Short mmCIF file of C-alpha atoms and ligand atoms in Angstrom, two decimals:
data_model
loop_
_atom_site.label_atom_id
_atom_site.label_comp_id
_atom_site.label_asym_id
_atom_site.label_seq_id
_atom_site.Cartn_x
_atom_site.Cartn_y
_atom_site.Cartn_z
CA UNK U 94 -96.00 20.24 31.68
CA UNK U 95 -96.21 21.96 35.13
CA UNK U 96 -95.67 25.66 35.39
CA UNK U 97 -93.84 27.65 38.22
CA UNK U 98 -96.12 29.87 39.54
CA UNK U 99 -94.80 33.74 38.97
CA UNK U 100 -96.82 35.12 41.73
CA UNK U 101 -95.29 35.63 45.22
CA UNK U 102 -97.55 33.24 47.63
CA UNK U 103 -100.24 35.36 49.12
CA UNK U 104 -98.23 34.57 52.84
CA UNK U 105 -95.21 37.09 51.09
CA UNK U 106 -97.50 39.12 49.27
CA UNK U 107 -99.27 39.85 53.09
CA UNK U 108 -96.13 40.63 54.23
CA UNK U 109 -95.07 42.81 51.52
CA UNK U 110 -98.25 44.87 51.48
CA UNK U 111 -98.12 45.39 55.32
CA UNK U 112 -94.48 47.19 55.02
CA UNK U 113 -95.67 49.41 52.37
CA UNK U 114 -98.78 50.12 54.29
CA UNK U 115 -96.62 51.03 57.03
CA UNK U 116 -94.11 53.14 54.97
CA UNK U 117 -96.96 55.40 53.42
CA UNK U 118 -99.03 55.67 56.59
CA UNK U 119 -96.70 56.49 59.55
CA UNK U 120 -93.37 57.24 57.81
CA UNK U 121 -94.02 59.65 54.89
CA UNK U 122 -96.03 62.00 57.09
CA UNK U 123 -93.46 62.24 59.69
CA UNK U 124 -90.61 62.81 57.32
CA UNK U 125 -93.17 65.66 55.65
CA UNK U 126 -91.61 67.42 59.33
CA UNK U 127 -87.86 67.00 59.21
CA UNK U 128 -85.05 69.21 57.18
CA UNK U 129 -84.61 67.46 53.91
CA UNK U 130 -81.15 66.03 54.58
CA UNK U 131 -82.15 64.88 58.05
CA UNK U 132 -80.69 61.26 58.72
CA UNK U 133 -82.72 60.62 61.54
CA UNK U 134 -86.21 61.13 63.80
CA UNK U 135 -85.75 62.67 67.01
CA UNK U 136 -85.20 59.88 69.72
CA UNK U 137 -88.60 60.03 71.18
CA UNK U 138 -90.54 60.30 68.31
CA UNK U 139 -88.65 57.55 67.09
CA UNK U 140 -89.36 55.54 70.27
CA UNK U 141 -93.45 56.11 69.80
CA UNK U 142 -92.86 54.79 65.92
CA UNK U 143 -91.19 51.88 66.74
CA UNK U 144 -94.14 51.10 69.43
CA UNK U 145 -96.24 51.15 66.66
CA UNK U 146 -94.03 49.21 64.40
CA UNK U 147 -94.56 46.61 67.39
CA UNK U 148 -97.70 46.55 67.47
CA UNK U 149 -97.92 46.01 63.59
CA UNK U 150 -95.43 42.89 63.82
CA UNK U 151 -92.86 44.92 62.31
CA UNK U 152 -90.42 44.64 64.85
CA UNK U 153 -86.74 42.61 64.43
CA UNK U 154 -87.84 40.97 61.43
CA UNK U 155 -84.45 39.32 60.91
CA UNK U 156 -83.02 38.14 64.26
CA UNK U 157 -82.99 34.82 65.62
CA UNK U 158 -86.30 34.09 67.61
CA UNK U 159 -83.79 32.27 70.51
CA UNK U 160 -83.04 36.08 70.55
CA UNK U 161 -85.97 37.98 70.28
CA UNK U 162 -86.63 38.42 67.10
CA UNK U 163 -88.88 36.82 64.06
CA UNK U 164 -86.14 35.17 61.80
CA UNK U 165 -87.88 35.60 58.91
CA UNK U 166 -85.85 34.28 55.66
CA UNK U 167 -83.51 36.32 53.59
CA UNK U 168 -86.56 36.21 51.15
CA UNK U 169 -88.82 38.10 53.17
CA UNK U 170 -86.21 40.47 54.36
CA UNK U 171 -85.38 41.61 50.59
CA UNK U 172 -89.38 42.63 50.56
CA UNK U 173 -89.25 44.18 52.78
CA UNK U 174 -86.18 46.18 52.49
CA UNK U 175 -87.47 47.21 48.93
CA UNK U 176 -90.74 48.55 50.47
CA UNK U 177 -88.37 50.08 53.34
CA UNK U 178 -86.24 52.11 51.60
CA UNK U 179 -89.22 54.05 49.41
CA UNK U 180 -89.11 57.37 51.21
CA UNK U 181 -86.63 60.38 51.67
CA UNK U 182 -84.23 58.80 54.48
CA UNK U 183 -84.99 55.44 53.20
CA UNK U 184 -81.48 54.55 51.56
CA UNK U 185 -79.28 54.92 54.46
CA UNK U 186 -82.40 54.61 57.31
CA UNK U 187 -85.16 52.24 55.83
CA UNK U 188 -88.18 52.62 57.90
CA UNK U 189 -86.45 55.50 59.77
CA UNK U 190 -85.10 53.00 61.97
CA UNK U 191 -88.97 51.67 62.84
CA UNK U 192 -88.64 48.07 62.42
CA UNK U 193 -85.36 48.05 64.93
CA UNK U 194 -82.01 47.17 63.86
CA UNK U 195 -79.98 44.28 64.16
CA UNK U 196 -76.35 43.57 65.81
CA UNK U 197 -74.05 42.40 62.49
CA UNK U 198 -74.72 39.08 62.45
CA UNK U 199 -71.05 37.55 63.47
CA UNK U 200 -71.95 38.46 67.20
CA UNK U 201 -74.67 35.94 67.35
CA UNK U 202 -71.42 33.32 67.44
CA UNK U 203 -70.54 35.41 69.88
CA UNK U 204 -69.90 33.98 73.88
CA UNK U 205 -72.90 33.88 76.04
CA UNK U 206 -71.68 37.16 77.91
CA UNK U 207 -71.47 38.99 74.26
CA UNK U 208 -74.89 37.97 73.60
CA UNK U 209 -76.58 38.94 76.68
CA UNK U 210 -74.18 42.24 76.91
CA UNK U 211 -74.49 43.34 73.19
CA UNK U 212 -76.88 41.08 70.92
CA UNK U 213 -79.82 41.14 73.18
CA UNK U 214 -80.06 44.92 74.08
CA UNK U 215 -79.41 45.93 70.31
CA UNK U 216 -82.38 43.69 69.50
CA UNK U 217 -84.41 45.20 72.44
CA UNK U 218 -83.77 48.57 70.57
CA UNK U 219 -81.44 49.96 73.37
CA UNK U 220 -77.87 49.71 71.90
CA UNK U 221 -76.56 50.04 68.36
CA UNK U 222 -73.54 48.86 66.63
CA UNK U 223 -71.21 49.62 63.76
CA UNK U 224 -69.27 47.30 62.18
CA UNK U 225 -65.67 48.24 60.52
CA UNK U 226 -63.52 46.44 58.27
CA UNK U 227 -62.44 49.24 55.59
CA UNK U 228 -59.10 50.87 56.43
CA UNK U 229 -57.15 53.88 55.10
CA UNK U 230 -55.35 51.07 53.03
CA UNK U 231 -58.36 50.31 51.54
CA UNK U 232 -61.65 48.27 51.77
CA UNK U 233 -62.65 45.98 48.41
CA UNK U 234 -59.42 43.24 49.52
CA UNK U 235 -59.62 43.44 53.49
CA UNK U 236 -57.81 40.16 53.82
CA UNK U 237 -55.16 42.35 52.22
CA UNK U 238 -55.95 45.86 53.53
CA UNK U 239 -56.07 45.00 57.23
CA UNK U 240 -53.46 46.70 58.94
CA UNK U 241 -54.65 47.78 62.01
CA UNK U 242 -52.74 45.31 64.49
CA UNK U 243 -53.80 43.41 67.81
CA UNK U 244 -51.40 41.98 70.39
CA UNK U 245 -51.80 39.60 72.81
CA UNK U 246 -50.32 41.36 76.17
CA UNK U 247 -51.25 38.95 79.41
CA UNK U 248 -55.14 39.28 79.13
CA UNK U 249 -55.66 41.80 76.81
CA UNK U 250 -55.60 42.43 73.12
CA UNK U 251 -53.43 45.82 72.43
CA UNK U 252 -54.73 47.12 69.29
CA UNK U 253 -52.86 50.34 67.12
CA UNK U 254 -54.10 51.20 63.75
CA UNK U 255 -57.07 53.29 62.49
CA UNK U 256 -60.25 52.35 60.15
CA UNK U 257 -62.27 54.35 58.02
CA UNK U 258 -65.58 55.41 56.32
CA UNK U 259 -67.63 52.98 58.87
CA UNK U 260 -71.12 53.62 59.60
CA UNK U 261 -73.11 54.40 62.58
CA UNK U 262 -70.30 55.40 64.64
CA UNK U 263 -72.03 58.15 66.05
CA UNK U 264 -75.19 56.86 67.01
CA UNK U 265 -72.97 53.60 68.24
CA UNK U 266 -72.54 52.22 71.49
CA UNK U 267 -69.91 49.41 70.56
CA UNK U 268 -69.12 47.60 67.30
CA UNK U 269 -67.16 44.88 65.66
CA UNK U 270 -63.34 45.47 64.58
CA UNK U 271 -60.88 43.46 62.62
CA UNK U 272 -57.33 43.26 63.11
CA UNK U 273 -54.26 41.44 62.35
CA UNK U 274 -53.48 38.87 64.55
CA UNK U 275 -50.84 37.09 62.17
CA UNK U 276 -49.52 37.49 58.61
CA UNK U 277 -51.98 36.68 55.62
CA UNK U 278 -55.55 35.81 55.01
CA UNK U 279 -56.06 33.72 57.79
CA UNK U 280 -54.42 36.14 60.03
CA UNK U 281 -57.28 38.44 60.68
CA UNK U 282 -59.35 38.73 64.49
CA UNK U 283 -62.45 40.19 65.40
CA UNK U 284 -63.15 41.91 68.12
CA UNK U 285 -66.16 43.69 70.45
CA UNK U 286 -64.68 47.36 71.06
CA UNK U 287 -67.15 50.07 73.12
CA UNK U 288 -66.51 53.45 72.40
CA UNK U 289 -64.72 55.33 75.72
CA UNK U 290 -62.43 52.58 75.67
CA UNK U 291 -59.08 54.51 76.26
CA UNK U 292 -56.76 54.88 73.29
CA UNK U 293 -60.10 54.46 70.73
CA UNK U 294 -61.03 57.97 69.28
CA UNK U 295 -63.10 58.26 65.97
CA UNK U 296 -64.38 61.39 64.17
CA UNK U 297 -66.65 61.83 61.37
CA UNK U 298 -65.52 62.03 57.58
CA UNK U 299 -67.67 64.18 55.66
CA UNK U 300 -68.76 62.34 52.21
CA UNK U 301 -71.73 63.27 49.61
CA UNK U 302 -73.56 61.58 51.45
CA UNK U 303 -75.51 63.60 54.66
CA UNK U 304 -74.87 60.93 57.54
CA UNK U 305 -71.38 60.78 57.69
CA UNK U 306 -69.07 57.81 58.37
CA UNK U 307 -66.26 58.02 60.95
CA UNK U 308 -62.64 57.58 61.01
CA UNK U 309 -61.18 55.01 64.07
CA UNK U 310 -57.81 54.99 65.75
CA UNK U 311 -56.53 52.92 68.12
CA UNK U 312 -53.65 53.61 70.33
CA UNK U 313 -52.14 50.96 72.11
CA UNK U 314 -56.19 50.58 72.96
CA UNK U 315 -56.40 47.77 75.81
CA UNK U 316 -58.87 45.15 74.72
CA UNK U 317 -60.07 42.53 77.24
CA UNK U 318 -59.51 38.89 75.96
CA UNK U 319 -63.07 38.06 76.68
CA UNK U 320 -63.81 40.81 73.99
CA UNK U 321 -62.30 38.79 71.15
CA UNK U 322 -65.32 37.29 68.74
CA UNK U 323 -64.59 33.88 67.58
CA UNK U 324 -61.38 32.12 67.33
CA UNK U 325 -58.42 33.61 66.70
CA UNK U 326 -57.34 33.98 63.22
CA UNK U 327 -60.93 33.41 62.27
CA UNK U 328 -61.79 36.94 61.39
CA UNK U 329 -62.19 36.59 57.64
CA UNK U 330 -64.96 33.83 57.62
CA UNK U 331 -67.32 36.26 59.85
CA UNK U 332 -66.01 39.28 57.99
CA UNK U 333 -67.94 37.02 54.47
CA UNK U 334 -70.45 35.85 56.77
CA UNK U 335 -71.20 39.56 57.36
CA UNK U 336 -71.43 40.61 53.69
CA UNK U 337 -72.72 37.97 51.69
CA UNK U 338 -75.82 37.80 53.53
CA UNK U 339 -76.24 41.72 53.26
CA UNK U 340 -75.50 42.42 49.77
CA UNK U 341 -78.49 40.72 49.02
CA UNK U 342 -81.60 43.35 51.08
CA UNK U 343 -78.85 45.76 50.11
CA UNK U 344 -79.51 45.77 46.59
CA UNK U 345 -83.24 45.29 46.99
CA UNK U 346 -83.18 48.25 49.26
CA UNK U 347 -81.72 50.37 46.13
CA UNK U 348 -84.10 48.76 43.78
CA UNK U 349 -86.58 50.29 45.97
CA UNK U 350 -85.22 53.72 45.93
CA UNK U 351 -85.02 53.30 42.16
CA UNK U 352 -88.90 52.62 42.23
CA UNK U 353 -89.45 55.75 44.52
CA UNK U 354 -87.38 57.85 42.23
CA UNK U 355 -89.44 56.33 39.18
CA UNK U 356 -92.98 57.25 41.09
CA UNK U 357 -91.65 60.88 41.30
CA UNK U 358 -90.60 61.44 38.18
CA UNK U 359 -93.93 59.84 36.57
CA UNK U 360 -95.92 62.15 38.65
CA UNK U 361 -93.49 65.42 38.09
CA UNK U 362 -94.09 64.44 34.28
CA UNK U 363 -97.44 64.14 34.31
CA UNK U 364 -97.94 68.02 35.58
CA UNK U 365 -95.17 69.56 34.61
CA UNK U 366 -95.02 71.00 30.72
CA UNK U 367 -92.13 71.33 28.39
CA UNK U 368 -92.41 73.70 25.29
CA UNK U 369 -96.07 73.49 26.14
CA UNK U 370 -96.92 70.45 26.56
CA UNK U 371 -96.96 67.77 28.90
CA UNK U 372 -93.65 65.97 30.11
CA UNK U 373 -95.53 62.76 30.12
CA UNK U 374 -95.83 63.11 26.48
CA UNK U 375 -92.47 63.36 25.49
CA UNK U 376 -90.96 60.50 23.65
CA UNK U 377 -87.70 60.59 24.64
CA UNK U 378 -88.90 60.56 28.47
CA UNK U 379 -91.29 57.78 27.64
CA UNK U 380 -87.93 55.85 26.39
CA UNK U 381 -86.16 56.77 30.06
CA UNK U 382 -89.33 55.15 31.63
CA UNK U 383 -89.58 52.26 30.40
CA UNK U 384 -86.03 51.43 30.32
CA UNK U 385 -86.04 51.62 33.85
CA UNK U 386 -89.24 49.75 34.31
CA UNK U 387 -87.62 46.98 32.11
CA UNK U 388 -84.52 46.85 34.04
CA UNK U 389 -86.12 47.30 37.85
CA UNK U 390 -88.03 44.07 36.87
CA UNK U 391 -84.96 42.36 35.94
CA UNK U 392 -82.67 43.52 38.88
CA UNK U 393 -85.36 42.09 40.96
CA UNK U 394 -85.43 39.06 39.03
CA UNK U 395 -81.94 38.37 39.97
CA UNK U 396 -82.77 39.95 43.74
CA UNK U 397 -85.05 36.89 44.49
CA UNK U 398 -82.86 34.52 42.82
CA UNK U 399 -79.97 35.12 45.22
CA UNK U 400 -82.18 35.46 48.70
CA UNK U 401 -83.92 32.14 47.31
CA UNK U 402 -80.60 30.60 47.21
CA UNK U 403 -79.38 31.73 50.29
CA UNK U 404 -82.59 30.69 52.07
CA UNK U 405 -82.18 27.06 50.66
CA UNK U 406 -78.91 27.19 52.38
CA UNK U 407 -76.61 26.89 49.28
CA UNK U 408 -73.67 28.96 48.64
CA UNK U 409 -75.50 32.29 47.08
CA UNK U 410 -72.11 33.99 46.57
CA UNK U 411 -72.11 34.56 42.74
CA UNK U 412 -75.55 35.08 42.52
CA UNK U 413 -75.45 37.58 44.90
CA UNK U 414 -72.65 39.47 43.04
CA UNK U 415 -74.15 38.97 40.15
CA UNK U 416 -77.70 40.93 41.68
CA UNK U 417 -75.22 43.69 43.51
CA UNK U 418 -74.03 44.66 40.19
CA UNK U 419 -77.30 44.71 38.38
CA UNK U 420 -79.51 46.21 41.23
CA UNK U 421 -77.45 49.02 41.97
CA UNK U 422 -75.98 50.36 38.65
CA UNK U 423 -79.58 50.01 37.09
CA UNK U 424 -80.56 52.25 40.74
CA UNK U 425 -77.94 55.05 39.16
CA UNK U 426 -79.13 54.72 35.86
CA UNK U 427 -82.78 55.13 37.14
CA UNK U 428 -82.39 58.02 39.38
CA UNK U 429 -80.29 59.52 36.99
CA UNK U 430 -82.76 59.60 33.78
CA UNK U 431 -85.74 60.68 36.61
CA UNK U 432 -83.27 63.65 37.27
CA UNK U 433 -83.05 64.18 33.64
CA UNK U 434 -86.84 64.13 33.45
CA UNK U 435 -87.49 66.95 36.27
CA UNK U 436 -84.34 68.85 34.50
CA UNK U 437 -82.25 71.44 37.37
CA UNK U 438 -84.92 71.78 39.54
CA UNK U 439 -84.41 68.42 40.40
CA UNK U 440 -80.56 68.96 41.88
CA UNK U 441 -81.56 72.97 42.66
CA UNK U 442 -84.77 72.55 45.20
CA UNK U 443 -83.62 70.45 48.24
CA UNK U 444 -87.45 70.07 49.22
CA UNK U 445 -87.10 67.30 45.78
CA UNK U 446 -85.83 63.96 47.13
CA UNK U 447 -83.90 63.05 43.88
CA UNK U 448 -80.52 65.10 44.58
CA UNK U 449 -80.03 63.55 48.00
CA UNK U 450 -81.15 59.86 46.40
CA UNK U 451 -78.95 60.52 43.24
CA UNK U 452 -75.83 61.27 46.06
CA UNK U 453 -76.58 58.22 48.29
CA UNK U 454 -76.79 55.14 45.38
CA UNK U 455 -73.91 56.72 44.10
CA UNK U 456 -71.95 55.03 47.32
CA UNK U 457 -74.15 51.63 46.91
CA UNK U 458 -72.00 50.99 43.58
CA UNK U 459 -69.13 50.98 46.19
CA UNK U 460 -70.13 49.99 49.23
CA UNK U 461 -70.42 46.42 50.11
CA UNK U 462 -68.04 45.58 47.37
CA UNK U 463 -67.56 47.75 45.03
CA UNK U 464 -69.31 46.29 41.01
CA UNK U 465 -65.47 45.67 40.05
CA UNK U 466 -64.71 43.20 42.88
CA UNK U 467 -68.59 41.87 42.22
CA UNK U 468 -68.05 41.42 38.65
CA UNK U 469 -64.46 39.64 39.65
CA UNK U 470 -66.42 37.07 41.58
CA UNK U 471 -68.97 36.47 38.78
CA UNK U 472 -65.89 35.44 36.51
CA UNK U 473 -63.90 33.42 38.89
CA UNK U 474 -66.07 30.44 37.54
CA UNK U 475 -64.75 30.88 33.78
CA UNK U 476 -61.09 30.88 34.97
CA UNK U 477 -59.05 27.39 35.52
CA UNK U 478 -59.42 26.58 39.25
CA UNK U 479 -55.42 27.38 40.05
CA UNK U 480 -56.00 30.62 39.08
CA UNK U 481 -59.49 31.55 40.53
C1 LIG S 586 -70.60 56.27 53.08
C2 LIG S 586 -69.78 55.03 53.26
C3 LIG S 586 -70.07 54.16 54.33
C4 LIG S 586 -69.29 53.03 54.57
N1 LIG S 586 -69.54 52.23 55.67
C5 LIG S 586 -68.67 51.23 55.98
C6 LIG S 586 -68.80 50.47 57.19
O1 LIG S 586 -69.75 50.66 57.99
N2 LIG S 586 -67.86 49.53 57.48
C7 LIG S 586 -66.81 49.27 56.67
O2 LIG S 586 -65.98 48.44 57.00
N3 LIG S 586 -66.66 49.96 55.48
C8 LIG S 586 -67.56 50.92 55.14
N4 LIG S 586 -67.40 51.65 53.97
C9 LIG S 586 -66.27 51.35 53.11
C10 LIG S 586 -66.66 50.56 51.87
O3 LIG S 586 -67.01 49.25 52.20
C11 LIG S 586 -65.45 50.66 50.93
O4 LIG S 586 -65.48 51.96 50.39
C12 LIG S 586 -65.46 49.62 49.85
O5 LIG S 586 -65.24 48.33 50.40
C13 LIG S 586 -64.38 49.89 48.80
O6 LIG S 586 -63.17 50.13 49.40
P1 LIG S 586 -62.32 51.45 49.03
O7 LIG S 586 -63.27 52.59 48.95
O8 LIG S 586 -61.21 51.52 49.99
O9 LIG S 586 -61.81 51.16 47.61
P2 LIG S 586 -60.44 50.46 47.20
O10 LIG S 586 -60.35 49.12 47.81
O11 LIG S 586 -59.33 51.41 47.43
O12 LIG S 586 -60.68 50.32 45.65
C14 LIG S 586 -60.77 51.49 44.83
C15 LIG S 586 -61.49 51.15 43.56
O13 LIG S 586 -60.70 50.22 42.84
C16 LIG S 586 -61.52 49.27 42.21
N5 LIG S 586 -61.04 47.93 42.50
C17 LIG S 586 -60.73 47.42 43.72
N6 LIG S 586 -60.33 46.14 43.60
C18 LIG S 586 -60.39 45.83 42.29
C19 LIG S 586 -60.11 44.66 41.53
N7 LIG S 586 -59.66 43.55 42.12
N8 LIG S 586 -60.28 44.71 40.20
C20 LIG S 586 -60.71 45.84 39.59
N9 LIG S 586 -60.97 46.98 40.25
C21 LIG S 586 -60.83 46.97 41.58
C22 LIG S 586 -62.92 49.48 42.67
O14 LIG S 586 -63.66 50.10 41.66
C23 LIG S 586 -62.83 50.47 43.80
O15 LIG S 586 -63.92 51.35 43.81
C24 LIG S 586 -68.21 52.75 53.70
C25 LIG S 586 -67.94 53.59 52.59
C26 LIG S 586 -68.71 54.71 52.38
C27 LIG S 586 -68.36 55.60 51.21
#
C-alpha cells in the first residue's frame, strides 16, 4: 500500500525556512526600536527593508507574474503568512509590510487603464489600497447590508452612503467600493474610488485594536464611468472572489501568532517561578501547552487542506470555513492560556507582546466572516438543497 508522504517537499520547506530566516534576522531587531503598539516602520526604513526583502526573493510573492510579481500558489502563501505574522506587528502587518502588498485581487479583472493606473504601482510598492464592503448596516450578509447607493448620471456614477471599519484607509491612496446599483443580490457594483475625490471623506474609528479602521461617506461623490470594476451588477462575485481566497493565509497568519504567543509563554515559564518553583513545572500549565500544541497542529491540518484545494482549482469554500473557524478560535484559546501562564504582567507591561496579540485575534474571530456565518456555510451541505 503506498503512503502519502507527511513531509512538506523540500522546494516548500526552502521556502518556508527562508521567511522565517527573514522574520528573525531583519524584522525582530528593527521592531526591538519602535513603541510597542506601533503599526508601522517609518517610510524609509521601510523602503531599505523591502530592498532587502528584494534581494532575498521575498518580494510580491502572490501577484500575477504578467504583473510583476511571483504567483506563487495559495499553498505557499499560507507558509508563508504563518512565518510572517510571528513578531509584535505581525497580525495586522506581517513582515512589517517587507514582502510588498498586493492590490485586492478583483482589480486584476480590472480594464487595462485600472491595471496600469492602480494594480501595477501597488505591486511596484508605490500605492496602497483598501478595500470596503462592511457598512454601518452591517458586514457578515453584504449582499444584504449594502446600502450605500450609485447612480448612473450621464458619465458618472453618483454615489451617497457611508462604509465602515475598513482597513488601510489611512495609509491608502485609492480602494475598491461596493454599492447598490439595483435591488437584491445581484444588484451590487464595484467601483475604483481615490481619496480627494470630492464628496468622499473618511475618518478613523478607534477599536481595541492600535491601527484603526476608518469610517467612509459619500456625498453625491462623482465617480467616472471608467472607474466602475467589472460589469454592472457583478459586484458580489468579486466581493467572494475577494474573501474566499483570503480567509485561507488569514487563518494561517493567526495560527502563526498563536505559535509566537506559545514560544513566549514556554520561555516566560521556563524562568519565571511560582510558589518557588519553576512555571515550566506546573501541571496545570503543562496541560495549557499541550492543548495548544495539539490543536495548532490540527488548525494547520485543516489550513493546508483548504489552500491545497484552492490551488487544485476546486471550489475550497467549505473547507475554508471550516479552517477559519478552527484556526482562529484555537488562536484565542492559545493566546489566552499563554496570558494565563505569564499571569497580570502579561496584560500590565506593554513591553510583553501578548496584550496587544490577545486584542488583535480577538477581531480575526470576526473579521473576514465572522465563525457564525463560517460555521453557517459548513452546514449548508446537511440541509435539503431548497433551503441551503
Ligand atoms: C479592525 C477591523 C477591520 C476591518 N476591516 C475591514 C475592511 O478592510 N473592509 C471591510 O469591508 N470590512 C472590514 N471590517 C468589517 C468586518 O468584515 C465585519 O466586522 C464583519 O464582516 C462582521 O460584520 P459586523 O461586524 O457588521 O457584524 P454583523 O453583520 O452586524 O453581525 C453581528 C454578529 O452577529 C452574528 N451573525 C451574523 N450573521 C449571523 C448568522 N447568519 N447566523 C448567526 N449569527 C450571525 C455574528 O457573530 C456577528 O459577529 C473590519 C472590522 C474590524 C473590527
Amino acid at each position: 500500500m503506498a503512503y502519502f508522504n507527511f513531509q512538506l517537499p523540500k522546494e516548500l520547506e526552502d521556502f518556508r525556512l527562508k521567511v522565517r530566516e527573514f522574520i528573525t534576522r531583519e524584522i525582530l531587531p528593527l521592531e526591538e526600536l519602535l513603541e510597542p503598539d506601533a503599526t508601522r516602520l517609518p517610510q524609509e526604513q521601510l523602503k531599505k527593508l523591502q530592498a532587502k526583502a528584494k534581494e532575498a526573493g521575498l518580494w510580491a510573492l502572490g501577484a500575477p507574474k504578467k504583473f510583476g510579481g511571483q504567483e506563487r500558489s495559495i499553498f505557499e502563501l499560507t507558509l508563508a503568512a504563518e512565518e510572517a505574522s510571528q513578531h509584535r506587528l505581525g497580525a495586522y502587518n506581517p513582515g512589517l509590510n517587507a514582502f510588498g502588498s498586493e492590490p485586492p485581487n478583483v482589480l486584476y479583472e480590472g480594464t487595462e487603464s485600472q491595471i496600469q493606473k492602480y494594480v501595477i504601482p501597488t505591486i511596484e510598492g508605490r500605492a496602497h489600497a483598501f478595500m470596503a464592503i462592511t457598512e454601518p448596516s452591517g458586514g457578515s450578509d453584504p449582499a444584504r447590508a449594502i446600502k450605500t447607493k450609485a447612480v448612473l448620471d450621464g458619465d458618472s456614477w453618483v454615489l451617497n452612503g457611508s462604509k465602515t471599519f475598513i482597513t488601510g484607509v489611512d495609509r491608502a491612496e485609492y480602494g475598491v467600493v461596493f454599492a447598490r446599483t439595483d435591488p437584491g443580490r445581484e444588484g451590487i457594483t464595484g467601483f475604483v474610488l481615490e481619496k480627494g475625490m470630492p464628496g468622499f471623506n473618511w475618518k478613523e474609528v478607534p477599536v481595541i485594536r492600535p491601527w484603526y479602521p476608518c469610517e467612509l461617506s459619500f456625498e453625491n461623490c462623482r465617480v467616472p464611468l471608467y472607474q466602475q470594476l467589472g460589469e454592472k451588477n457583478k459586484g458580489f462575485r468579486l466581493i467572494n472572489k475577494w474573501l474566499v481566497r483570503n480567509r485561507i493565509p488569514y487563518t494561517a497568519g493567526c495560527i502563526g501568532l498563536a505559535c509566537a504567543a506559545m514560544r513566549y509563554a514556554i520561555q516566560y515559564a521556563q524562568k519565571h517561578e511560582l510558589n518557588g518553583v519553576s512555571r515550566i513545572k506546573n501541571q496545570s500549565f503543562q496541560w495549557m501547552l499541550d492543548d495548544s500544541e495539539i490543536e495548532i497542529r490540527a488548525a494547520r491540518w485543516l489550513v493546508w487542506e483548504a489552500a491545497w484545494k484552492a490551488d487544485r482549482k476546486e471550489d475550497p469554500r467549505r473547507e475554508a470555513s471550516i479552517a477559519k473557524v478552527f484556526g482562529t478560535e484555537t488562536a484565542n484559546r492559545v493566546i489566552d492560556r499563554c496570558i494565563q501562564i505569564c499571569g497580570l504582567e502579561a496584560l500590565a507591561d506593554h513591553e510583553m507582546p501578548l496584550g496587544r496579540w490577545y486584542r488583535e485575534l480577538r477581531i480575526k474571530r470576526i473579521g473576514e466572516g465572522p465563525s457564525e456565518v463560517h460555521r453557517m456555510i459548513i452546514g449548508r451541505d446537511y440541509l435539503p438543497k431548497e433551503e441551503s
